[in-house]
Amino acid sequence: IRDWVIDQKRRLHAEIPLSDFNLYAIPHISLYKIKMEDNDEMIKRKVSAAIATHTSFHQPLSGIEYLIHGNVSFTVCVKVAKPERIIALYQSLRETFKFKKTNFHPHLTIARDMDNNSKPVVQRLFQTMSYEDSFLCDNVLILKKNLTLQGSKYEVIFNGELK
C-alpha cells in the first residue's frame, strides 16, 4: 500500500507540481492532531491507556475520494472501507485526551490541500482507478512535529502495539 501511494504521488507530481510536504509525506491514516504543551511522557502514558483494549485488525481500503476544503483546496485520498475499528481508536483517544468532538473521516491521503484549479487534472488521473487493498493495523504511532529552520520534521515518540 505504501509503495502504491508513493507511486501515485509521483504520477500526480508529473502532471502538477506537488509541494515537498505532499511528495515526501509518509502514507498514514491520522487519528488526531494533538496541540498541547510539550510533555512526551504524559502523551505516551495516555495513548497507551487509550489503546490498551484494542486489538489488531485488517483494514480494507476501497476507491479514491476527494475531500473538499471550501472553494480553495481539496485532498485526494484512498477511501477507508468499513472504518468502524479506526473510528473506535479515534474515539478512545478523544475520550482519553478530552478532545472536542470533530467530524472524523478516516482516509489515506495521497496529496492534500491542492488548489481547486488542479482538480480536473487530478480527477482525470484517478477517474478509471479502482483501488482495493487491505492492511493489518497492529500499532498506533505518535509523531511529534518539530519546527526547524529547514521546515517541519516529524519524529516517532511512541509506537503502541495493538493486541
PDB file of C-alpha atoms in Angstrom:
ATOM      1  CA  ILE A   1       0.000   0.000   0.000  1.00  0.00           C
ATOM      2  CA  ARG A   2       2.775   2.390   0.953  1.00  0.00           C
ATOM      3  CA  ASP A   3       4.584   1.837  -2.372  1.00  0.00           C
ATOM      4  CA  TRP A   4       1.343   2.249  -4.319  1.00  0.00           C
ATOM      5  CA  VAL A   5       0.576   5.593  -2.607  1.00  0.00           C
ATOM      6  CA  ILE A   6       4.145   6.794  -3.227  1.00  0.00           C
ATOM      7  CA  ASP A   7       3.786   5.816  -6.908  1.00  0.00           C
ATOM      8  CA  GLN A   8       0.534   7.809  -7.106  1.00  0.00           C
ATOM      9  CA  LYS A   9       2.255  10.839  -5.596  1.00  0.00           C
ATOM     10  CA  ARG A  10       4.985  10.619  -8.266  1.00  0.00           C
ATOM     11  CA  ARG A  11       2.398  10.123 -11.009  1.00  0.00           C
ATOM     12  CA  LEU A  12       0.485  13.157  -9.777  1.00  0.00           C
ATOM     13  CA  HIS A  13       3.684  15.202  -9.451  1.00  0.00           C
ATOM     14  CA  ALA A  14       4.484  14.536 -13.134  1.00  0.00           C
ATOM     15  CA  GLU A  15       1.213  16.317 -14.027  1.00  0.00           C
ATOM     16  CA  ILE A  16       1.039  19.060 -11.404  1.00  0.00           C
ATOM     17  CA  PRO A  17       3.923  20.065  -9.151  1.00  0.00           C
ATOM     18  CA  LEU A  18       3.362  18.856  -5.596  1.00  0.00           C
ATOM     19  CA  SER A  19       4.894  20.537  -2.579  1.00  0.00           C
ATOM     20  CA  ASP A  20       7.739  18.656  -0.901  1.00  0.00           C
ATOM     21  CA  PHE A  21       5.374  18.088   2.008  1.00  0.00           C
ATOM     22  CA  ASN A  22       2.908  16.247  -0.240  1.00  0.00           C
ATOM     23  CA  LEU A  23       5.536  14.463  -2.291  1.00  0.00           C
ATOM     24  CA  TYR A  24       7.522  13.103   0.658  1.00  0.00           C
ATOM     25  CA  ALA A  25       4.873  12.620   3.356  1.00  0.00           C
ATOM     26  CA  ILE A  26       4.796   9.019   4.560  1.00  0.00           C
ATOM     27  CA  PRO A  27       1.415   7.388   3.831  1.00  0.00           C
ATOM     28  CA  HIS A  28      -0.655   7.102   7.013  1.00  0.00           C
ATOM     29  CA  ILE A  29      -4.130   7.500   8.482  1.00  0.00           C
ATOM     30  CA  SER A  30      -4.268  10.329  11.013  1.00  0.00           C
ATOM     31  CA  LEU A  31      -6.362   9.745  14.102  1.00  0.00           C
ATOM     32  CA  TYR A  32      -5.901  13.145  15.697  1.00  0.00           C
ATOM     33  CA  LYS A  33      -3.585  16.127  15.861  1.00  0.00           C
ATOM     34  CA  ILE A  34      -2.663  16.888  19.450  1.00  0.00           C
ATOM     35  CA  LYS A  35      -1.874  20.524  20.089  1.00  0.00           C
ATOM     36  CA  MET A  36      -0.645  20.793  23.645  1.00  0.00           C
ATOM     37  CA  GLU A  37       2.380  21.600  25.726  1.00  0.00           C
ATOM     38  CA  ASP A  38       5.475  19.513  25.183  1.00  0.00           C
ATOM     39  CA  ASN A  39       5.061  16.540  27.538  1.00  0.00           C
ATOM     40  CA  ASP A  40       6.003  13.363  25.668  1.00  0.00           C
ATOM     41  CA  GLU A  41       5.850  11.048  28.699  1.00  0.00           C
ATOM     42  CA  MET A  42       2.305  12.090  29.602  1.00  0.00           C
ATOM     43  CA  ILE A  43       1.188  11.692  25.973  1.00  0.00           C
ATOM     44  CA  LYS A  44       2.752   8.212  25.786  1.00  0.00           C
ATOM     45  CA  ARG A  45       1.010   7.118  29.012  1.00  0.00           C
ATOM     46  CA  LYS A  46      -2.362   8.408  27.880  1.00  0.00           C
ATOM     47  CA  VAL A  47      -2.130   6.874  24.402  1.00  0.00           C
ATOM     48  CA  SER A  48      -1.028   3.568  25.892  1.00  0.00           C
ATOM     49  CA  ALA A  49      -4.075   3.589  28.179  1.00  0.00           C
ATOM     50  CA  ALA A  50      -6.420   4.637  25.339  1.00  0.00           C
ATOM     51  CA  ILE A  51      -5.391   1.769  23.055  1.00  0.00           C
ATOM     52  CA  ALA A  52      -4.986  -0.912  25.750  1.00  0.00           C
ATOM     53  CA  THR A  53      -8.292  -2.649  24.999  1.00  0.00           C
ATOM     54  CA  HIS A  54      -7.958  -2.506  21.210  1.00  0.00           C
ATOM     55  CA  THR A  55      -6.796  -5.486  19.183  1.00  0.00           C
ATOM     56  CA  SER A  56      -5.164  -5.611  15.764  1.00  0.00           C
ATOM     57  CA  PHE A  57      -7.422  -5.859  12.718  1.00  0.00           C
ATOM     58  CA  HIS A  58      -7.403  -5.999   8.942  1.00  0.00           C
ATOM     59  CA  GLN A  59      -8.460  -2.660   7.473  1.00  0.00           C
ATOM     60  CA  PRO A  60      -9.890  -2.663   3.936  1.00  0.00           C
ATOM     61  CA  LEU A  61      -9.365   0.249   1.563  1.00  0.00           C
ATOM     62  CA  SER A  62     -11.648   0.816  -1.397  1.00  0.00           C
ATOM     63  CA  GLY A  63     -11.530   3.507  -4.062  1.00  0.00           C
ATOM     64  CA  ILE A  64     -10.411   7.091  -4.426  1.00  0.00           C
ATOM     65  CA  GLU A  65     -12.214  10.048  -2.897  1.00  0.00           C
ATOM     66  CA  TYR A  66     -11.864  13.810  -2.770  1.00  0.00           C
ATOM     67  CA  LEU A  67     -12.243  15.889   0.367  1.00  0.00           C
ATOM     68  CA  ILE A  68     -13.286  19.448  -0.431  1.00  0.00           C
ATOM     69  CA  HIS A  69     -11.917  22.322   1.671  1.00  0.00           C
ATOM     70  CA  GLY A  70     -14.266  25.153   0.734  1.00  0.00           C
ATOM     71  CA  ASN A  71     -13.704  26.986  -2.542  1.00  0.00           C
ATOM     72  CA  VAL A  72      -9.941  26.977  -2.150  1.00  0.00           C
ATOM     73  CA  SER A  73      -8.458  23.474  -1.989  1.00  0.00           C
ATOM     74  CA  PHE A  74      -9.087  19.739  -1.889  1.00  0.00           C
ATOM     75  CA  THR A  75      -7.414  16.485  -0.882  1.00  0.00           C
ATOM     76  CA  VAL A  76      -7.213  13.280  -2.927  1.00  0.00           C
ATOM     77  CA  CYS A  77      -7.128  10.109  -0.851  1.00  0.00           C
ATOM     78  CA  VAL A  78      -7.843   6.414  -0.644  1.00  0.00           C
ATOM     79  CA  LYS A  79     -11.194   5.610   0.938  1.00  0.00           C
ATOM     80  CA  VAL A  80     -11.205   3.606   4.163  1.00  0.00           C
ATOM     81  CA  ALA A  81     -13.879   0.937   3.781  1.00  0.00           C
ATOM     82  CA  LYS A  82     -15.625  -0.312   6.923  1.00  0.00           C
ATOM     83  CA  PRO A  83     -13.966   2.313   9.170  1.00  0.00           C
ATOM     84  CA  GLU A  84     -15.597   1.214  12.450  1.00  0.00           C
ATOM     85  CA  ARG A  85     -12.396  -0.076  14.097  1.00  0.00           C
ATOM     86  CA  ILE A  86     -10.410   3.039  13.196  1.00  0.00           C
ATOM     87  CA  ILE A  87     -13.264   5.210  14.435  1.00  0.00           C
ATOM     88  CA  ALA A  88     -13.221   3.258  17.716  1.00  0.00           C
ATOM     89  CA  LEU A  89      -9.484   4.038  18.115  1.00  0.00           C
ATOM     90  CA  TYR A  90     -10.183   7.700  17.413  1.00  0.00           C
ATOM     91  CA  GLN A  91     -12.991   7.754  19.991  1.00  0.00           C
ATOM     92  CA  SER A  92     -10.772   6.178  22.639  1.00  0.00           C
ATOM     93  CA  LEU A  93      -8.123   8.837  22.052  1.00  0.00           C
ATOM     94  CA  ARG A  94     -10.706  11.611  22.046  1.00  0.00           C
ATOM     95  CA  GLU A  95     -12.186  10.441  25.350  1.00  0.00           C
ATOM     96  CA  THR A  96      -8.767   9.973  26.962  1.00  0.00           C
ATOM     97  CA  PHE A  97      -7.472  13.400  25.943  1.00  0.00           C
ATOM     98  CA  LYS A  98     -10.882  15.109  26.313  1.00  0.00           C
ATOM     99  CA  PHE A  99     -10.668  16.424  22.747  1.00  0.00           C
ATOM    100  CA  LYS A 100     -13.503  18.407  21.290  1.00  0.00           C
ATOM    101  CA  LYS A 101     -15.658  16.201  19.056  1.00  0.00           C
ATOM    102  CA  THR A 102     -14.934  16.706  15.368  1.00  0.00           C
ATOM    103  CA  ASN A 103     -16.200  15.208  12.138  1.00  0.00           C
ATOM    104  CA  PHE A 104     -13.691  12.375  11.870  1.00  0.00           C
ATOM    105  CA  HIS A 105     -13.423  10.876   8.399  1.00  0.00           C
ATOM    106  CA  PRO A 106     -10.610   8.288   8.218  1.00  0.00           C
ATOM    107  CA  HIS A 107      -8.723   8.286   4.923  1.00  0.00           C
ATOM    108  CA  LEU A 108      -5.284   7.571   3.493  1.00  0.00           C
ATOM    109  CA  THR A 109      -4.020  10.804   1.962  1.00  0.00           C
ATOM    110  CA  ILE A 110      -2.290  10.798  -1.415  1.00  0.00           C
ATOM    111  CA  ALA A 111      -1.957  14.612  -1.628  1.00  0.00           C
ATOM    112  CA  ARG A 112      -3.630  17.310   0.423  1.00  0.00           C
ATOM    113  CA  ASP A 113      -4.552  20.965   0.216  1.00  0.00           C
ATOM    114  CA  MET A 114      -4.202  21.169  -3.554  1.00  0.00           C
ATOM    115  CA  ASP A 115      -5.539  24.222  -5.330  1.00  0.00           C
ATOM    116  CA  ASN A 116      -9.050  23.689  -6.724  1.00  0.00           C
ATOM    117  CA  ASN A 117      -7.799  24.753 -10.182  1.00  0.00           C
ATOM    118  CA  SER A 118      -5.855  21.479 -10.394  1.00  0.00           C
ATOM    119  CA  LYS A 119      -8.899  19.324  -9.621  1.00  0.00           C
ATOM    120  CA  PRO A 120      -9.776  18.443 -13.268  1.00  0.00           C
ATOM    121  CA  VAL A 121      -6.236  17.129 -13.849  1.00  0.00           C
ATOM    122  CA  VAL A 122      -6.295  15.108 -10.623  1.00  0.00           C
ATOM    123  CA  GLN A 123      -9.728  13.663 -11.362  1.00  0.00           C
ATOM    124  CA  ARG A 124      -8.622  12.680 -14.865  1.00  0.00           C
ATOM    125  CA  LEU A 125      -5.635  10.808 -13.414  1.00  0.00           C
ATOM    126  CA  PHE A 126      -7.758   8.859 -10.941  1.00  0.00           C
ATOM    127  CA  GLN A 127     -11.106   8.524 -12.767  1.00  0.00           C
ATOM    128  CA  THR A 128     -10.548   4.993 -14.052  1.00  0.00           C
ATOM    129  CA  MET A 129      -8.735   3.746 -10.982  1.00  0.00           C
ATOM    130  CA  SER A 130     -10.451   1.130  -8.873  1.00  0.00           C
ATOM    131  CA  TYR A 131      -8.121   0.644  -5.920  1.00  0.00           C
ATOM    132  CA  GLU A 132      -8.851  -2.191  -3.469  1.00  0.00           C
ATOM    133  CA  ASP A 133      -6.494  -3.448  -0.776  1.00  0.00           C
ATOM    134  CA  SER A 134      -6.222  -4.027   2.964  1.00  0.00           C
ATOM    135  CA  PHE A 135      -3.573  -3.882   5.641  1.00  0.00           C
ATOM    136  CA  LEU A 136      -3.023  -5.199   9.138  1.00  0.00           C
ATOM    137  CA  CYS A 137      -3.498  -2.382  11.626  1.00  0.00           C
ATOM    138  CA  ASP A 138      -1.422  -3.560  14.559  1.00  0.00           C
ATOM    139  CA  ASN A 139       0.039  -0.364  16.008  1.00  0.00           C
ATOM    140  CA  VAL A 140      -0.575   3.317  16.685  1.00  0.00           C
ATOM    141  CA  LEU A 141       2.295   5.727  16.102  1.00  0.00           C
ATOM    142  CA  ILE A 142       2.535   9.106  17.759  1.00  0.00           C
ATOM    143  CA  LEU A 143       4.510  11.596  15.708  1.00  0.00           C
ATOM    144  CA  LYS A 144       5.835  14.816  17.144  1.00  0.00           C
ATOM    145  CA  LYS A 145       6.163  17.797  14.831  1.00  0.00           C
ATOM    146  CA  ASN A 146       9.329  19.785  15.396  1.00  0.00           C
ATOM    147  CA  LEU A 147       9.807  23.118  13.671  1.00  0.00           C
ATOM    148  CA  THR A 148      13.318  23.751  12.375  1.00  0.00           C
ATOM    149  CA  LEU A 149      14.911  26.364  10.141  1.00  0.00           C
ATOM    150  CA  GLN A 150      14.580  23.842   7.298  1.00  0.00           C
ATOM    151  CA  GLY A 151      10.849  23.333   7.949  1.00  0.00           C
ATOM    152  CA  SER A 152       8.762  20.789   9.842  1.00  0.00           C
ATOM    153  CA  LYS A 153      10.295  17.487  10.886  1.00  0.00           C
ATOM    154  CA  TYR A 154       8.378  14.602  12.434  1.00  0.00           C
ATOM    155  CA  GLU A 155       9.795  12.132  14.916  1.00  0.00           C
ATOM    156  CA  VAL A 156       8.188   8.987  16.302  1.00  0.00           C
ATOM    157  CA  ILE A 157       7.797   9.378  20.061  1.00  0.00           C
ATOM    158  CA  PHE A 158       5.571   6.338  20.660  1.00  0.00           C
ATOM    159  CA  ASN A 159       4.776   3.092  18.866  1.00  0.00           C
ATOM    160  CA  GLY A 160       1.920   1.374  20.663  1.00  0.00           C
ATOM    161  CA  GLU A 161       1.118  -2.167  19.607  1.00  0.00           C
ATOM    162  CA  LEU A 162      -2.461  -3.367  19.418  1.00  0.00           C
ATOM    163  CA  LYS A 163      -3.025  -6.793  20.988  1.00  0.00           C
TER     164      LYS A 163
END
